[in-house]
XYZ file of C-alpha atoms in Angstrom:
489
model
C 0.000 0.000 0.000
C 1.059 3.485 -0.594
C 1.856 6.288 2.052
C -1.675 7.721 1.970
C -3.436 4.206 1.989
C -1.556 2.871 4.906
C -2.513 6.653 6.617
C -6.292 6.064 5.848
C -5.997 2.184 7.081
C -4.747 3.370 10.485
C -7.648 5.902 10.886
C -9.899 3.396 9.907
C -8.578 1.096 11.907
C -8.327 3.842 15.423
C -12.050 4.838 14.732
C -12.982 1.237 14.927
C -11.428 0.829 18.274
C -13.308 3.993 19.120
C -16.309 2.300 18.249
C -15.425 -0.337 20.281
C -15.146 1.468 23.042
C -17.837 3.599 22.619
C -15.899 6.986 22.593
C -18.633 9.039 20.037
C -17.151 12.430 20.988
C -13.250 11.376 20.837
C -14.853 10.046 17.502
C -16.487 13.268 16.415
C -13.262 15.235 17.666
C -11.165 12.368 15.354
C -13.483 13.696 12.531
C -12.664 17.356 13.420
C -9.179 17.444 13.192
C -8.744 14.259 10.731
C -12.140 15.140 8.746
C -12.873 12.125 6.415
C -12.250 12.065 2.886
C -13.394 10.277 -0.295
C -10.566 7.631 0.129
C -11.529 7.242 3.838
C -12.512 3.510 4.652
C -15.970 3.602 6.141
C -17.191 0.180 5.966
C -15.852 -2.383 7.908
C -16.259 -5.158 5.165
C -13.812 -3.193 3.008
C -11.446 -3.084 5.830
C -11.583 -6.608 6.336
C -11.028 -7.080 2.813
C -8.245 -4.518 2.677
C -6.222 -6.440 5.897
C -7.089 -9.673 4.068
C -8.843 -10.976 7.683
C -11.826 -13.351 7.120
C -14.697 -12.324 9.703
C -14.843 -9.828 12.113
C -13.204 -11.636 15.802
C -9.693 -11.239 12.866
C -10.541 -7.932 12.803
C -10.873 -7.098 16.554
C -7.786 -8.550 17.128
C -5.820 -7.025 14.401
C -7.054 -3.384 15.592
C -5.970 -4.716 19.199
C -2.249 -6.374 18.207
C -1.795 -3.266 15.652
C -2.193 -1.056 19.036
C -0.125 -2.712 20.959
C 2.217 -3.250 18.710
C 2.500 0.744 18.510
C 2.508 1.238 21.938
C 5.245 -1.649 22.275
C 7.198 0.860 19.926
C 7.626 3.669 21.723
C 7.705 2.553 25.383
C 9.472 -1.417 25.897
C 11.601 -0.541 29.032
C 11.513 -4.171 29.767
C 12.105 -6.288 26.428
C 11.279 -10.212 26.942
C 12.030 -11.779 23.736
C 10.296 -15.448 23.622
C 12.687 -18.779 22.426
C 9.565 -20.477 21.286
C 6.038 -19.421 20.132
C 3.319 -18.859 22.490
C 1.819 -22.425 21.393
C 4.615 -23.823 22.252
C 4.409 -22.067 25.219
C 1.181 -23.159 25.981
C 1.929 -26.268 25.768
C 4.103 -26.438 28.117
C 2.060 -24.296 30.634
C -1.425 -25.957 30.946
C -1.570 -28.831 32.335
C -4.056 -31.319 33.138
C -3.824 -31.607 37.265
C -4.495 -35.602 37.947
C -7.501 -35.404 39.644
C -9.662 -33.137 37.121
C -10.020 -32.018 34.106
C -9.177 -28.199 34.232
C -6.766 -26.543 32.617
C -3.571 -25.195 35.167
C -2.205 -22.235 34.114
C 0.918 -22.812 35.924
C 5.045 -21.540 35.457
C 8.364 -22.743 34.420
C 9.867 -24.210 37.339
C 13.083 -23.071 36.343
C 14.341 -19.028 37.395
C 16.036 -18.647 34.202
C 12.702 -19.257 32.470
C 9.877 -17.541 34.137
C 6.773 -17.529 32.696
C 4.830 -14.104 33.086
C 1.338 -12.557 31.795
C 2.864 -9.597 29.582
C 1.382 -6.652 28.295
C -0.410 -8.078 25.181
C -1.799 -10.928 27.789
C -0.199 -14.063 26.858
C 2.911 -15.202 28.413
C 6.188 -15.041 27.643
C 9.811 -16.126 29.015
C 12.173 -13.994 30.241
C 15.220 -14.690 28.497
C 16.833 -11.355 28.246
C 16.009 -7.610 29.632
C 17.218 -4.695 29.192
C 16.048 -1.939 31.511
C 16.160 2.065 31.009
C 17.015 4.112 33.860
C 14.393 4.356 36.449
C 14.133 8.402 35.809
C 12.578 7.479 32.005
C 10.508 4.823 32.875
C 8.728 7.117 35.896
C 8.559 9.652 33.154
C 7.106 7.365 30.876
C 4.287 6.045 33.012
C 3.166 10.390 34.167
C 2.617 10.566 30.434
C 0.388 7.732 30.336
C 2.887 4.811 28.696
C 3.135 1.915 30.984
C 5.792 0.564 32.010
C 6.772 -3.010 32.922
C 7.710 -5.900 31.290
C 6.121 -6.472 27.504
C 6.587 -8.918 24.934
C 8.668 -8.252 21.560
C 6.125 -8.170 18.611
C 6.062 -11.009 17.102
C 6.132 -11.401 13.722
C 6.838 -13.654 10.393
C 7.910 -17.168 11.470
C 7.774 -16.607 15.347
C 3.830 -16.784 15.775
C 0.748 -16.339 13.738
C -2.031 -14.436 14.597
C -4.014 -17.642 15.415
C -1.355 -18.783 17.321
C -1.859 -15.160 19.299
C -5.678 -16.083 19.786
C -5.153 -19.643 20.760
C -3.175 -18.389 23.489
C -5.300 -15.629 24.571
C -8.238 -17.892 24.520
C -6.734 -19.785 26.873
C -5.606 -17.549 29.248
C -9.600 -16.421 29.868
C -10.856 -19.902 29.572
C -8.450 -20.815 32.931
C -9.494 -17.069 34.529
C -12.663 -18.267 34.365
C -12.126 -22.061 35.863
C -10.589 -20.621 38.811
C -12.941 -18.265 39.363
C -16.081 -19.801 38.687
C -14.945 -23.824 37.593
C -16.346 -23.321 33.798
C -15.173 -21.114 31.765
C -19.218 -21.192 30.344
C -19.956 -19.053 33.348
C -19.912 -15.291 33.944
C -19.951 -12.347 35.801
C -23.256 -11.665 37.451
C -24.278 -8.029 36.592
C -23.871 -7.171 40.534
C -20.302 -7.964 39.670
C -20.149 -6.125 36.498
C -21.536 -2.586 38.415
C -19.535 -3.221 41.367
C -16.318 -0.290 41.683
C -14.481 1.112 44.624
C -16.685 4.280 44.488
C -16.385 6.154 48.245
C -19.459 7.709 49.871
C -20.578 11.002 50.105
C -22.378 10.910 53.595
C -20.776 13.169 56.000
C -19.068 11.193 58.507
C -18.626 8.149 56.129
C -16.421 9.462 53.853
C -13.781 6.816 54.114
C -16.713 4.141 53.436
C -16.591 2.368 49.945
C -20.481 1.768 48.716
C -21.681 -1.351 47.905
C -24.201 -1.906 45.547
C -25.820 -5.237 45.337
C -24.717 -8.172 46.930
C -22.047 -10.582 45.873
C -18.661 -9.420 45.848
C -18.906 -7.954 49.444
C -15.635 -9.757 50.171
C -13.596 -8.132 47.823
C -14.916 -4.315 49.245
C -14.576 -5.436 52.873
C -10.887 -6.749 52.048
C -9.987 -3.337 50.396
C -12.266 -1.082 52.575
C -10.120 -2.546 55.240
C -6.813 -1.538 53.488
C -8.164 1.907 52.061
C -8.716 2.400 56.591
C -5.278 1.180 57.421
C -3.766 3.987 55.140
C -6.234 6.620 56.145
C -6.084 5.641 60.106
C -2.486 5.036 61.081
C -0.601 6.072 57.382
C -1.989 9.338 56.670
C -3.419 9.608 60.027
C -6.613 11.195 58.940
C -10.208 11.467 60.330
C -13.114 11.652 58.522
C -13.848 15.673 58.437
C -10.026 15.311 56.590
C -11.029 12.740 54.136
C -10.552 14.751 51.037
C -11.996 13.333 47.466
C -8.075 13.246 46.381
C -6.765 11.528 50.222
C -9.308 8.587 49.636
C -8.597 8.241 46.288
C -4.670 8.196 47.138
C -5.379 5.796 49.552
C -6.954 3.369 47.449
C -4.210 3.205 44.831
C -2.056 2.692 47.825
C -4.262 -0.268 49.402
C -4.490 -1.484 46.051
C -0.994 -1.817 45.694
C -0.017 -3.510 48.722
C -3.098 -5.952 48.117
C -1.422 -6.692 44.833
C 1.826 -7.071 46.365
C 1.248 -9.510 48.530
C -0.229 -11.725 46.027
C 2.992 -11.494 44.022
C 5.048 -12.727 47.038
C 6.662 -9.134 47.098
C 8.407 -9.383 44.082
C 5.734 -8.779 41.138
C 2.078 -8.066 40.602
C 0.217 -7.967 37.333
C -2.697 -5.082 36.899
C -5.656 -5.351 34.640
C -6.200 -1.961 33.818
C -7.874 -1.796 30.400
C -10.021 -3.291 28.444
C -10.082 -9.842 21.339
C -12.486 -12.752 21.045
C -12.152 -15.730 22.427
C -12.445 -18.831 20.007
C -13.655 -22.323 21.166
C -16.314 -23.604 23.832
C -16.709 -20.624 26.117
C -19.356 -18.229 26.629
C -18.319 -14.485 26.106
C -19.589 -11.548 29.137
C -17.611 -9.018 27.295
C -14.852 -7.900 30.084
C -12.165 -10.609 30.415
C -12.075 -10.548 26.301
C -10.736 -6.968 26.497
C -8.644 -6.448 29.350
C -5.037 -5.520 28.861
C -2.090 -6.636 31.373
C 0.971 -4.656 33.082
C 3.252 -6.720 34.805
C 5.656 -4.411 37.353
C 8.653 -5.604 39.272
C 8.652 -2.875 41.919
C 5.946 -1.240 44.321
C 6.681 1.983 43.321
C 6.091 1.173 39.575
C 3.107 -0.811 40.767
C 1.939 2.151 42.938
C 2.163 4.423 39.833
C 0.625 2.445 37.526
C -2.117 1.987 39.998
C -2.427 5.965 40.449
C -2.528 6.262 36.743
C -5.479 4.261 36.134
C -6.929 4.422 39.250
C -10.336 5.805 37.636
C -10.777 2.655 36.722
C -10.940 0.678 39.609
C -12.768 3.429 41.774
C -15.311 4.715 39.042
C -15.354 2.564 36.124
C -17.962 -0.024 35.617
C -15.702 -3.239 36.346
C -13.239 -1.782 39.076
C -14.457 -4.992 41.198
C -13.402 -7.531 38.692
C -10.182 -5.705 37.364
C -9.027 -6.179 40.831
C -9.900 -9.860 41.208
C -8.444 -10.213 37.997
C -5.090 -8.789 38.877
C -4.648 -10.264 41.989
C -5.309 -13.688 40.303
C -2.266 -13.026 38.064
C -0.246 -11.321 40.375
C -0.201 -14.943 42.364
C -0.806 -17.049 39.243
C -3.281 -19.294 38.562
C -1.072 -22.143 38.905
C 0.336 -20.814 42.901
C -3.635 -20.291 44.025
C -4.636 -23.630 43.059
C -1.118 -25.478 45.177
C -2.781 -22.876 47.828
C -6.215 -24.357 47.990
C -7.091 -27.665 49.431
C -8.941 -28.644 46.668
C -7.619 -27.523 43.854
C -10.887 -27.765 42.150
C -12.130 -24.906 44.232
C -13.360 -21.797 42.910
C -12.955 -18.016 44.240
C -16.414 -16.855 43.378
C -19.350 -19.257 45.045
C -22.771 -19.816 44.400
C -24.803 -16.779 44.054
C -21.714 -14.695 43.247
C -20.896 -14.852 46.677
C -16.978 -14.645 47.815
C -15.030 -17.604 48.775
C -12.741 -17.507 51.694
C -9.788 -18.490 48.778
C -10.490 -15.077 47.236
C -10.900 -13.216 50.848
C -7.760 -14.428 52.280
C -6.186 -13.600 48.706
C -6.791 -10.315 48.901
C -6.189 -10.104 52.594
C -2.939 -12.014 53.080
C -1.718 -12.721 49.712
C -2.264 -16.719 49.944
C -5.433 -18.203 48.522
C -5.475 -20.960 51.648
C -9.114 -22.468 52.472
C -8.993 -22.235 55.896
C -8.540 -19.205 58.605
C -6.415 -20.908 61.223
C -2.767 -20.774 61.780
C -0.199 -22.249 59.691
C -1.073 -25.933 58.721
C -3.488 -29.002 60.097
C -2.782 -32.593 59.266
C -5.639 -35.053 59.545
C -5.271 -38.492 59.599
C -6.532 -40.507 56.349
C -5.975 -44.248 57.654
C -3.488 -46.383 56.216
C -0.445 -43.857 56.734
C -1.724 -41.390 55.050
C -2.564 -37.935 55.780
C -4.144 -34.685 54.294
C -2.781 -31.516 54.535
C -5.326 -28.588 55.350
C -3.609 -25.043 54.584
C -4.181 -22.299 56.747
C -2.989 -18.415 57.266
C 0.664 -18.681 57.765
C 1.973 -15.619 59.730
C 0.318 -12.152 61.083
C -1.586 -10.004 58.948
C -2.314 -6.495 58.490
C -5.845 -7.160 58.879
C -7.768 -9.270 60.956
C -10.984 -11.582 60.399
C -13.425 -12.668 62.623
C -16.574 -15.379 62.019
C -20.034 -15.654 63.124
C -19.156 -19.493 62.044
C -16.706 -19.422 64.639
C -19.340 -19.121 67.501
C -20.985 -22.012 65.809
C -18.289 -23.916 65.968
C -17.705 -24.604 62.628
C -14.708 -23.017 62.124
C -11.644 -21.683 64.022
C -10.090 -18.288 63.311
C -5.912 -18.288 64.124
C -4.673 -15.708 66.079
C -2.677 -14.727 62.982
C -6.252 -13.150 61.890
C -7.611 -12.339 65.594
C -4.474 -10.215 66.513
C -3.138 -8.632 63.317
C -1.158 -5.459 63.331
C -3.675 -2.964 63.315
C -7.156 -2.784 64.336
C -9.510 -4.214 61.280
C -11.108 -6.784 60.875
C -13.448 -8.368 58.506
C -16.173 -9.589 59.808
C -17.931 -12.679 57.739
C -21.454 -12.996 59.704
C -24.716 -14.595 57.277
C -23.298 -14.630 54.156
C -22.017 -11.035 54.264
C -18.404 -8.912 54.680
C -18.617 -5.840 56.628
C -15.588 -4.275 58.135
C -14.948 -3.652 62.257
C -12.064 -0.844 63.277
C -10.830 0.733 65.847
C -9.009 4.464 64.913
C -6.949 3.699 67.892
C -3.249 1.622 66.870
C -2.712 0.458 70.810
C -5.837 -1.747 70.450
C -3.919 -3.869 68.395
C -1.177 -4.451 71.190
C -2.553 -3.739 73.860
C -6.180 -4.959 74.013
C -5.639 -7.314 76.711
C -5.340 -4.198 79.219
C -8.515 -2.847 77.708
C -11.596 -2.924 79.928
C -13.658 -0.916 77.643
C -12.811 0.535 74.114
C -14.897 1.766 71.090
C -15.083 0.097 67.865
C -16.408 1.437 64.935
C -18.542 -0.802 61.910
C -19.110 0.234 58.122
C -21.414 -1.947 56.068
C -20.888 -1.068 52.248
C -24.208 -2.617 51.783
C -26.490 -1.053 54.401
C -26.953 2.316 53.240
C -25.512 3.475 56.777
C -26.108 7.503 57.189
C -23.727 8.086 60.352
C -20.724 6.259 62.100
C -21.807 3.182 64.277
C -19.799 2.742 67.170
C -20.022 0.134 69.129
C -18.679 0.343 72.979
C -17.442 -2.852 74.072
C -16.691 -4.069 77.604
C -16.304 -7.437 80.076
C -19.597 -7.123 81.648
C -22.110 -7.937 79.018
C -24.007 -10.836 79.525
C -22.395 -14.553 78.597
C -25.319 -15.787 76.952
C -28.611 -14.525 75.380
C -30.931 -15.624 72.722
C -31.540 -12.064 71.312
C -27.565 -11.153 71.293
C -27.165 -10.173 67.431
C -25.002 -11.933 65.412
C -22.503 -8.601 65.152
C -21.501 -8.982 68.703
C -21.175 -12.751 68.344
C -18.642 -12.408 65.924
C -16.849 -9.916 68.663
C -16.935 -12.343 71.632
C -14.838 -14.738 69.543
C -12.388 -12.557 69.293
């Protein structure tokens, strides 16, 4: 094609991604200062035809590897450069676990060859990096280029674009088994509304408002992060809680949720938003999502500051973070966490599971809430291992299934460092907090303290603070279950 041809191609080919997206004014002010001309390429059968593609899931992914193949251009601080092709890769990286039939996205066991989730979404292996000084890559994610590691482009002999969609495809597809155990299922639209959005209510500031119910375990998990920066990081009360602290303060929580799941050493964010092919059912938000992969907290921070809108206003903040802290651990780590590694992290009903809670809580996606590890005996020799929480957390948890003795709750969750907890009582998160730190090491001396309660979901209109003491009552029928969940404590 000639100059002007390949110009009008690439317009044609933005203003389709616009339409994607559904950006009508950035397309009318494309129009404006790019006006169309008789050569322009307005139908989207003649750009088919013109790119040679065959139906229209070639063309969504040819506008989506021709954009980040531009971006790859101008900002590869990180370069991994692949010794096979990402079906060989594949290959190599699901596996079949012995006792079911789902797909294991799992890693190299070998340093030299670590498998990561890159920028374009399907993994590659670090073989060789080269790394600009940290003073250009800062610079280049304040003007909106993210850093991190991405993948070389690919192109001639090293992969096909088939091979491309094979391997995206089955990234989702094992997304969606550990999430949900089919990749035929989807997000519920409680899910799909679901952001980090803060309230407006005077004196609740610092609350993050739930919607429906259903993914009350991820906002209680970061509700309780966003209050350990505000209380006893930025030491703030609520008639301080300005629209930018709060919003600084989730990025931060974010980050250190993130962190965690990447053992302290990486974390993956899916920050933005191609077509699947095969047996699987499309809900139109793990298909587009884009992936940053950061080796440092403060890139991570940055990147979470940058895109932060996101997460706290967009439509699908709630599963962007669920996403990223899947990949952050990788798929393959969360499933050798779980006791079953059949389990999912989103129940029936689109209710939590305590794999995706203590995720986001502690960084391991362990089944239980005790300390450290339980063998039971099996018979014959052999025992099971049941995986609990494996050292002291920021944040605490406490369980109305606790009083009913049906589970135990470690002291690594009933003592953490500062004075949150999540509290899990009939089928519901909520979050419990003290705004004093010497609770958390000194409660024993305590004979009466204040604690305060924020439920996303209850439309609350003032603080609730609850004043508790050693003289109430040992048992009552009409105790609620609230201050049930506080006696186990």
């Amino acid at each position: 094609m000639m100059g002007k041809d390949v110009e009008e191609v690439s317009a044609s080919l933005v203003r389709e991604y616009l339409s994607r997206k559904g950006l009508k004014k950035t397309i009318a002010r494309m129009d404006e200062e790019l006006p169309r001309t008789n050569s322009s390429i307005n139908n989207r059968s003649d750009l088919r035809r013109i790119l040679h593609l065959e139906d229209f899931r070639d063309l969504l992914t040819a506008i989506n590897i021709h954009l980040l193949h531009r971006l790859s251009e101008s900002s590869v601080s990180q370069v991994i450069v692949p010794s096979r092709t990402p079906s060989e890769i594949m290959r190599k990286s699901f596996a079949v676990h012995p006792d079911s039939e789902r797909s294991e996205y799992c890693s190299s066991s070998s340093q030299d060859s670590l498998l990561t989730v890159s920028k374009e979404g399907f993994p590659s292996e670090k073989k060789v990096v080269d790394t600009d000084s940290q003073k250009n890559r800062s610079s280049r994610i304040r003007r909106g280029i993210m850093a991190g590691p991405i993948a070389s482009p690919f192109t001639g002999d090293e992969c096909s674009q088939s091979d491309m969609i094979s391997v995206l495809s089955c990234l989702i597809q094992a997304l969606k088994e550990i999430i949900f155990g089919s990749p035929l299922a989807c997000f519920t639209e409680e899910w799909k509304q679901q952001n980090f959005t803060f309230s407006d209510t005077p004196g609740l500031k610092y609350g993050i408002v739930q919607k429906k119910g259903g993914p009350c375990g991820v906002l209680a998990a970061v509700q309780a992060c966003v209050l350990q920066k505000l209380l006893f990081e930025e030491s703030s009360n609520d008639s301080l809680v300005s629209n930018v602290l709060r919003t600084k303060c989730l990025s931060q929580a974010l980050a250190d949720i993130l962190w965690r799941a990447g053992n302290m050493k990486r974390a993956t964010v899916a920050i933005s938003l191609f077509t699947p092919v095969g047996r699987y059912k499309s809900d139109g938000i793990l298909e587009m999502i884009t992936y940053v992969t950061m080796e440092t907290l403060d890139d991570l921070t940055s990147v979470l500051e940058q895109h932060i809108r996101q997460f706290e206003s967009g439509p699908f903040g709630c599963i962007l973070l669920t996403v990223s802290a899947i990949l952050s651990r990788t798929i393959a780590t969360i499933q050798s966490d779980m006791d079953v590694p059949t389990s999912t992290l989103i129940g029936a009903h689109g209710y939590c599971t305590q794999e995706l809670v203590n995720l986001l809580l502690c960084g391991w996606a362990v089944s239980n809430v005790f300390d450290d590890e339980m063998k039971l005996d099996s018979g014959n020799g052999n025992f099971t291992l049941l995986k609990g929480i494996k050292a002291h957390c920021n944040i605490g948890l406490l369980s109305l299934f606790e009083h009913y003795n049906i589970c135990k709750v470690g002291s690594h969750l009933k003592t953490p460092k500062f004075p949150i907890w999540v509290v899990c009582s009939e089928s519901h998160f909520s979050v419990l907090f003290c705004p004093s730190e010497d609770l958390a090491t000194d409660h024993c001396r305590e004979e009466e303290f204040d604690l305060y309660y924020y439920d996303g979901l209850a439309n609350q209109q003032e603080p609730i603070r609850l004043t508790v003491c050693e003289s109430f009552p040992l048992d009552s029928d009409l105790i609620p279950p609230l201050e049930l969940c506080i006696r186990t404590k």
